[in-house]
Amino acid sequence: RQPAAQTIATAAGIARRARADGGYARVALAGAWWCPFDGKVDAGRVMGFVEETMEAGPNELSITDVIGHAQPWEVRSLLTKICDKYPGVVSAHFHDTQALGLSNAVAALEAGVRIFDSSV
């Protein structure tokens, strides 16, 4: 486990290198609403991470709820802000831990997300 700022810097460096080499760069921000170690994540902090990451120019930015604790209203609020600022590059990834995965996907769709991770 390393500090978030160090993780963002590493991901941004990899994205820059991938783009410079003609590759596709996809960066995922895991735990955008809830952290398994620290609990609720501040949306302003996430927006800061998004802005830092987008400076590196990735092709896609995945905003994720890897522990499945986000509520649809939280998803819609955060993803609307991100999609308004960075249209067309935002994807979403949800877990159905609390039976909210589908509701969160709909909220993300309403916020402007058009790319989703899925598994069956």
Short mmCIF file of N, CA and C in Angstrom, two decimals:
data_model
loop_
_atom_site.label_atom_id
_atom_site.label_comp_id
_atom_site.label_asym_id
_atom_site.label_seq_id
_atom_site.Cartn_x
_atom_site.Cartn_y
_atom_site.Cartn_z
N ARG A 1 0.85 -1.17 0.00
CA ARG A 1 0.00 0.00 0.00
C ARG A 1 0.89 1.23 0.00
N GLN A 2 0.62 2.15 -0.92
CA GLN A 2 1.39 3.38 -0.99
C GLN A 2 0.44 4.57 -0.96
N PRO A 3 0.95 5.73 -0.66
CA PRO A 3 0.08 6.92 -0.62
C PRO A 3 -0.60 7.15 -1.97
N ALA A 4 -1.83 7.67 -1.91
CA ALA A 4 -2.61 7.90 -3.13
C ALA A 4 -1.87 8.79 -4.12
N ALA A 5 -1.22 9.83 -3.63
CA ALA A 5 -0.51 10.75 -4.53
C ALA A 5 0.58 10.03 -5.32
N GLN A 6 1.25 9.11 -4.68
CA GLN A 6 2.31 8.34 -5.35
C GLN A 6 1.69 7.40 -6.40
N THR A 7 0.56 6.80 -6.06
CA THR A 7 -0.13 5.92 -7.00
C THR A 7 -0.59 6.69 -8.24
N ILE A 8 -1.16 7.87 -8.02
CA ILE A 8 -1.62 8.71 -9.14
C ILE A 8 -0.44 9.10 -10.02
N ALA A 9 0.67 9.48 -9.40
CA ALA A 9 1.87 9.87 -10.16
C ALA A 9 2.38 8.70 -11.01
N THR A 10 2.37 7.51 -10.45
CA THR A 10 2.81 6.33 -11.19
C THR A 10 1.88 6.05 -12.36
N ALA A 11 0.57 6.07 -12.11
CA ALA A 11 -0.40 5.81 -13.17
C ALA A 11 -0.29 6.86 -14.28
N ALA A 12 -0.11 8.11 -13.90
CA ALA A 12 0.02 9.18 -14.90
C ALA A 12 1.27 8.96 -15.75
N GLY A 13 2.35 8.55 -15.12
CA GLY A 13 3.58 8.28 -15.87
C GLY A 13 3.41 7.15 -16.87
N ILE A 14 2.73 6.11 -16.45
CA ILE A 14 2.48 4.97 -17.34
C ILE A 14 1.57 5.41 -18.50
N ALA A 15 0.54 6.20 -18.20
CA ALA A 15 -0.37 6.68 -19.24
C ALA A 15 0.38 7.53 -20.26
N ARG A 16 1.23 8.42 -19.77
CA ARG A 16 2.02 9.28 -20.69
C ARG A 16 2.90 8.42 -21.59
N ARG A 17 3.55 7.44 -21.01
CA ARG A 17 4.44 6.56 -21.79
C ARG A 17 3.65 5.77 -22.82
N ALA A 18 2.50 5.24 -22.42
CA ALA A 18 1.68 4.48 -23.35
C ALA A 18 1.25 5.34 -24.53
N ARG A 19 0.81 6.55 -24.23
CA ARG A 19 0.37 7.46 -25.30
C ARG A 19 1.55 7.83 -26.20
N ALA A 20 2.71 8.09 -25.61
CA ALA A 20 3.90 8.45 -26.40
C ALA A 20 4.31 7.31 -27.33
N ASP A 21 4.05 6.08 -26.90
CA ASP A 21 4.41 4.90 -27.70
C ASP A 21 3.28 4.46 -28.62
N GLY A 22 2.20 5.26 -28.69
CA GLY A 22 1.10 4.94 -29.58
C GLY A 22 0.11 3.95 -29.00
N GLY A 23 0.18 3.69 -27.72
CA GLY A 23 -0.71 2.73 -27.09
C GLY A 23 -1.97 3.38 -26.55
N TYR A 24 -2.86 2.54 -26.09
CA TYR A 24 -4.12 2.96 -25.48
C TYR A 24 -3.91 2.97 -23.98
N ALA A 25 -4.20 4.09 -23.35
CA ALA A 25 -3.99 4.21 -21.91
C ALA A 25 -5.32 4.31 -21.18
N ARG A 26 -5.55 3.34 -20.31
CA ARG A 26 -6.77 3.33 -19.49
C ARG A 26 -6.34 3.34 -18.03
N VAL A 27 -6.79 4.34 -17.30
CA VAL A 27 -6.45 4.46 -15.88
C VAL A 27 -7.73 4.27 -15.07
N ALA A 28 -7.64 3.46 -14.02
CA ALA A 28 -8.79 3.23 -13.14
C ALA A 28 -8.53 3.85 -11.78
N LEU A 29 -9.50 4.62 -11.30
CA LEU A 29 -9.45 5.14 -9.94
C LEU A 29 -10.34 4.25 -9.10
N ALA A 30 -9.72 3.37 -8.35
CA ALA A 30 -10.46 2.39 -7.55
C ALA A 30 -10.93 3.03 -6.24
N GLY A 31 -12.08 2.60 -5.80
CA GLY A 31 -12.59 3.10 -4.52
C GLY A 31 -12.94 4.57 -4.54
N ALA A 32 -13.62 5.01 -5.59
CA ALA A 32 -13.91 6.43 -5.74
C ALA A 32 -14.95 6.93 -4.74
N TRP A 33 -15.73 6.04 -4.16
CA TRP A 33 -16.76 6.45 -3.20
C TRP A 33 -16.45 5.93 -1.79
N TRP A 34 -15.94 4.73 -1.71
CA TRP A 34 -15.64 4.11 -0.41
C TRP A 34 -14.31 3.37 -0.50
N CYS A 35 -13.49 3.53 0.52
CA CYS A 35 -12.20 2.84 0.61
C CYS A 35 -12.33 1.72 1.65
N PRO A 36 -11.85 0.52 1.33
CA PRO A 36 -11.96 -0.57 2.30
C PRO A 36 -11.14 -0.33 3.57
N PHE A 37 -10.19 0.59 3.53
CA PHE A 37 -9.34 0.87 4.68
C PHE A 37 -9.77 2.12 5.44
N ASP A 38 -10.17 3.16 4.68
CA ASP A 38 -10.43 4.47 5.28
C ASP A 38 -11.89 4.90 5.29
N GLY A 39 -12.78 4.11 4.69
CA GLY A 39 -14.20 4.46 4.68
C GLY A 39 -14.57 5.42 3.57
N LYS A 40 -15.53 6.29 3.84
CA LYS A 40 -16.06 7.24 2.85
C LYS A 40 -14.96 8.10 2.26
N VAL A 41 -14.98 8.25 0.94
CA VAL A 41 -13.98 9.05 0.23
C VAL A 41 -14.61 10.39 -0.15
N ASP A 42 -13.91 11.47 0.13
CA ASP A 42 -14.37 12.81 -0.18
C ASP A 42 -14.39 13.04 -1.70
N ALA A 43 -15.52 13.49 -2.22
CA ALA A 43 -15.66 13.72 -3.67
C ALA A 43 -14.66 14.76 -4.18
N GLY A 44 -14.36 15.76 -3.38
CA GLY A 44 -13.37 16.76 -3.78
C GLY A 44 -11.99 16.15 -3.95
N ARG A 45 -11.66 15.22 -3.10
CA ARG A 45 -10.38 14.52 -3.22
C ARG A 45 -10.34 13.70 -4.51
N VAL A 46 -11.45 13.02 -4.80
CA VAL A 46 -11.52 12.24 -6.04
C VAL A 46 -11.37 13.16 -7.25
N MET A 47 -12.05 14.31 -7.24
CA MET A 47 -11.93 15.25 -8.35
C MET A 47 -10.48 15.71 -8.53
N GLY A 48 -9.76 15.90 -7.44
CA GLY A 48 -8.35 16.24 -7.54
C GLY A 48 -7.55 15.14 -8.21
N PHE A 49 -7.84 13.89 -7.85
CA PHE A 49 -7.16 12.75 -8.48
C PHE A 49 -7.52 12.67 -9.96
N VAL A 50 -8.78 12.93 -10.28
CA VAL A 50 -9.23 12.90 -11.68
C VAL A 50 -8.46 13.95 -12.48
N GLU A 51 -8.37 15.16 -11.96
CA GLU A 51 -7.69 16.23 -12.68
C GLU A 51 -6.21 15.92 -12.88
N GLU A 52 -5.56 15.42 -11.84
CA GLU A 52 -4.15 15.03 -11.97
C GLU A 52 -3.97 13.95 -13.02
N THR A 53 -4.84 12.97 -12.97
CA THR A 53 -4.75 11.85 -13.91
C THR A 53 -5.00 12.31 -15.34
N MET A 54 -6.00 13.15 -15.54
CA MET A 54 -6.34 13.60 -16.89
C MET A 54 -5.26 14.48 -17.50
N GLU A 55 -4.44 15.11 -16.68
CA GLU A 55 -3.32 15.88 -17.21
C GLU A 55 -2.36 14.99 -17.99
N ALA A 56 -2.34 13.70 -17.67
CA ALA A 56 -1.47 12.75 -18.37
C ALA A 56 -2.05 12.32 -19.71
N GLY A 57 -3.31 12.66 -19.98
CA GLY A 57 -3.93 12.37 -21.27
C GLY A 57 -4.30 10.93 -21.54
N PRO A 58 -4.83 10.20 -20.55
CA PRO A 58 -5.24 8.83 -20.87
C PRO A 58 -6.42 8.82 -21.84
N ASN A 59 -6.55 7.74 -22.60
CA ASN A 59 -7.68 7.58 -23.51
C ASN A 59 -8.98 7.37 -22.75
N GLU A 60 -8.87 6.75 -21.58
CA GLU A 60 -10.06 6.40 -20.80
C GLU A 60 -9.74 6.50 -19.31
N LEU A 61 -10.72 6.94 -18.56
CA LEU A 61 -10.59 7.02 -17.10
C LEU A 61 -11.76 6.26 -16.49
N SER A 62 -11.46 5.18 -15.80
CA SER A 62 -12.49 4.36 -15.17
C SER A 62 -12.65 4.77 -13.71
N ILE A 63 -13.88 5.10 -13.35
CA ILE A 63 -14.20 5.46 -11.97
C ILE A 63 -14.89 4.24 -11.37
N THR A 64 -14.36 3.73 -10.26
CA THR A 64 -14.83 2.43 -9.80
C THR A 64 -15.32 2.43 -8.35
N ASP A 65 -16.25 1.53 -8.12
CA ASP A 65 -16.74 1.24 -6.77
C ASP A 65 -16.41 -0.23 -6.51
N VAL A 66 -15.17 -0.48 -6.17
CA VAL A 66 -14.69 -1.87 -6.08
C VAL A 66 -15.21 -2.64 -4.88
N ILE A 67 -15.78 -1.96 -3.88
CA ILE A 67 -16.33 -2.72 -2.76
C ILE A 67 -17.85 -2.68 -2.72
N GLY A 68 -18.45 -1.99 -3.67
CA GLY A 68 -19.90 -2.02 -3.82
C GLY A 68 -20.69 -1.29 -2.75
N HIS A 69 -20.15 -0.22 -2.21
CA HIS A 69 -20.85 0.53 -1.17
C HIS A 69 -21.42 1.87 -1.64
N ALA A 70 -21.16 2.27 -2.87
CA ALA A 70 -21.67 3.56 -3.35
C ALA A 70 -23.18 3.51 -3.50
N GLN A 71 -23.81 4.65 -3.26
CA GLN A 71 -25.25 4.81 -3.44
C GLN A 71 -25.50 5.51 -4.78
N PRO A 72 -26.60 5.20 -5.45
CA PRO A 72 -26.87 5.81 -6.76
C PRO A 72 -26.79 7.34 -6.77
N TRP A 73 -27.28 8.01 -5.75
CA TRP A 73 -27.22 9.47 -5.73
C TRP A 73 -25.78 9.96 -5.66
N GLU A 74 -24.90 9.21 -4.97
CA GLU A 74 -23.48 9.57 -4.91
C GLU A 74 -22.82 9.36 -6.26
N VAL A 75 -23.18 8.25 -6.91
CA VAL A 75 -22.63 7.93 -8.22
C VAL A 75 -23.02 9.01 -9.23
N ARG A 76 -24.30 9.34 -9.26
CA ARG A 76 -24.80 10.36 -10.21
C ARG A 76 -24.11 11.70 -9.98
N SER A 77 -23.98 12.10 -8.72
CA SER A 77 -23.38 13.39 -8.39
C SER A 77 -21.93 13.47 -8.85
N LEU A 78 -21.12 12.51 -8.46
CA LEU A 78 -19.70 12.55 -8.80
C LEU A 78 -19.47 12.39 -10.30
N LEU A 79 -20.16 11.42 -10.90
CA LEU A 79 -19.92 11.17 -12.32
C LEU A 79 -20.45 12.28 -13.21
N THR A 80 -21.47 12.98 -12.79
CA THR A 80 -21.94 14.15 -13.56
C THR A 80 -20.84 15.20 -13.60
N LYS A 81 -20.21 15.46 -12.46
CA LYS A 81 -19.11 16.45 -12.42
C LYS A 81 -17.96 16.02 -13.32
N ILE A 82 -17.61 14.74 -13.26
CA ILE A 82 -16.47 14.26 -14.05
C ILE A 82 -16.81 14.26 -15.54
N CYS A 83 -17.98 13.74 -15.90
CA CYS A 83 -18.37 13.68 -17.31
C CYS A 83 -18.56 15.06 -17.92
N ASP A 84 -19.03 16.01 -17.12
CA ASP A 84 -19.17 17.38 -17.64
C ASP A 84 -17.81 17.97 -17.98
N LYS A 85 -16.81 17.65 -17.17
CA LYS A 85 -15.48 18.21 -17.39
C LYS A 85 -14.67 17.42 -18.42
N TYR A 86 -14.89 16.11 -18.48
CA TYR A 86 -14.13 15.22 -19.37
C TYR A 86 -15.09 14.31 -20.15
N PRO A 87 -15.87 14.87 -21.06
CA PRO A 87 -16.85 14.04 -21.78
C PRO A 87 -16.18 13.03 -22.70
N GLY A 88 -16.80 11.85 -22.77
CA GLY A 88 -16.37 10.84 -23.74
C GLY A 88 -15.23 9.94 -23.32
N VAL A 89 -14.61 10.19 -22.19
CA VAL A 89 -13.47 9.35 -21.79
C VAL A 89 -13.71 8.60 -20.48
N VAL A 90 -14.84 8.83 -19.85
CA VAL A 90 -15.11 8.25 -18.54
C VAL A 90 -15.82 6.91 -18.68
N SER A 91 -15.32 5.92 -17.97
CA SER A 91 -16.01 4.63 -17.87
C SER A 91 -16.30 4.36 -16.40
N ALA A 92 -17.12 3.34 -16.14
CA ALA A 92 -17.49 3.03 -14.76
C ALA A 92 -17.44 1.53 -14.52
N HIS A 93 -17.19 1.20 -13.27
CA HIS A 93 -17.07 -0.20 -12.83
C HIS A 93 -17.72 -0.30 -11.45
N PHE A 94 -18.71 -1.18 -11.32
CA PHE A 94 -19.42 -1.33 -10.05
C PHE A 94 -19.46 -2.79 -9.62
N HIS A 95 -19.54 -2.99 -8.32
CA HIS A 95 -19.78 -4.31 -7.76
C HIS A 95 -21.17 -4.32 -7.15
N ASP A 96 -21.75 -5.48 -7.08
CA ASP A 96 -23.14 -5.62 -6.63
C ASP A 96 -23.23 -6.11 -5.19
N THR A 97 -22.24 -5.77 -4.40
CA THR A 97 -22.13 -6.25 -3.02
C THR A 97 -23.40 -6.01 -2.21
N GLN A 98 -24.01 -4.86 -2.37
CA GLN A 98 -25.21 -4.52 -1.62
C GLN A 98 -26.44 -4.39 -2.53
N ALA A 99 -26.40 -5.15 -3.63
CA ALA A 99 -27.49 -5.16 -4.61
C ALA A 99 -27.74 -3.78 -5.22
N LEU A 100 -26.68 -2.98 -5.37
CA LEU A 100 -26.79 -1.64 -5.95
C LEU A 100 -26.05 -1.50 -7.28
N GLY A 101 -25.45 -2.58 -7.75
CA GLY A 101 -24.66 -2.50 -8.98
C GLY A 101 -25.44 -1.99 -10.17
N LEU A 102 -26.61 -2.55 -10.41
CA LEU A 102 -27.42 -2.12 -11.55
C LEU A 102 -27.93 -0.69 -11.36
N SER A 103 -28.38 -0.37 -10.15
CA SER A 103 -28.84 0.99 -9.87
C SER A 103 -27.72 2.00 -10.08
N ASN A 104 -26.52 1.63 -9.67
CA ASN A 104 -25.38 2.53 -9.86
C ASN A 104 -25.01 2.66 -11.33
N ALA A 105 -25.15 1.58 -12.09
CA ALA A 105 -24.88 1.66 -13.53
C ALA A 105 -25.88 2.60 -14.21
N VAL A 106 -27.14 2.53 -13.82
CA VAL A 106 -28.15 3.43 -14.38
C VAL A 106 -27.83 4.87 -14.00
N ALA A 107 -27.45 5.10 -12.75
CA ALA A 107 -27.08 6.46 -12.32
C ALA A 107 -25.89 6.98 -13.12
N ALA A 108 -24.92 6.11 -13.39
CA ALA A 108 -23.75 6.50 -14.18
C ALA A 108 -24.17 6.83 -15.62
N LEU A 109 -25.06 6.03 -16.18
CA LEU A 109 -25.57 6.29 -17.52
C LEU A 109 -26.27 7.65 -17.57
N GLU A 110 -27.07 7.94 -16.56
CA GLU A 110 -27.76 9.23 -16.49
C GLU A 110 -26.76 10.39 -16.35
N ALA A 111 -25.61 10.12 -15.75
CA ALA A 111 -24.58 11.15 -15.56
C ALA A 111 -23.75 11.39 -16.82
N GLY A 112 -23.86 10.50 -17.80
CA GLY A 112 -23.12 10.69 -19.05
C GLY A 112 -22.12 9.62 -19.38
N VAL A 113 -21.95 8.63 -18.52
CA VAL A 113 -21.01 7.52 -18.80
C VAL A 113 -21.60 6.64 -19.89
N ARG A 114 -20.74 6.24 -20.84
CA ARG A 114 -21.19 5.37 -21.93
C ARG A 114 -20.32 4.12 -22.06
N ILE A 115 -19.34 3.98 -21.19
CA ILE A 115 -18.45 2.82 -21.22
C ILE A 115 -18.54 2.16 -19.84
N PHE A 116 -18.81 0.84 -19.82
CA PHE A 116 -18.96 0.13 -18.56
C PHE A 116 -18.16 -1.18 -18.60
N ASP A 117 -17.58 -1.54 -17.46
CA ASP A 117 -17.00 -2.86 -17.28
C ASP A 117 -18.14 -3.79 -16.87
N SER A 118 -18.05 -5.05 -17.28
CA SER A 118 -19.06 -5.99 -16.87
C SER A 118 -18.48 -7.40 -16.86
N SER A 119 -19.08 -8.25 -16.07
CA SER A 119 -18.71 -9.66 -16.08
C SER A 119 -19.96 -10.48 -15.80
N VAL A 120 -19.94 -11.70 -16.24
CA VAL A 120 -21.10 -12.58 -16.05
C VAL A 120 -20.63 -13.82 -15.32
#
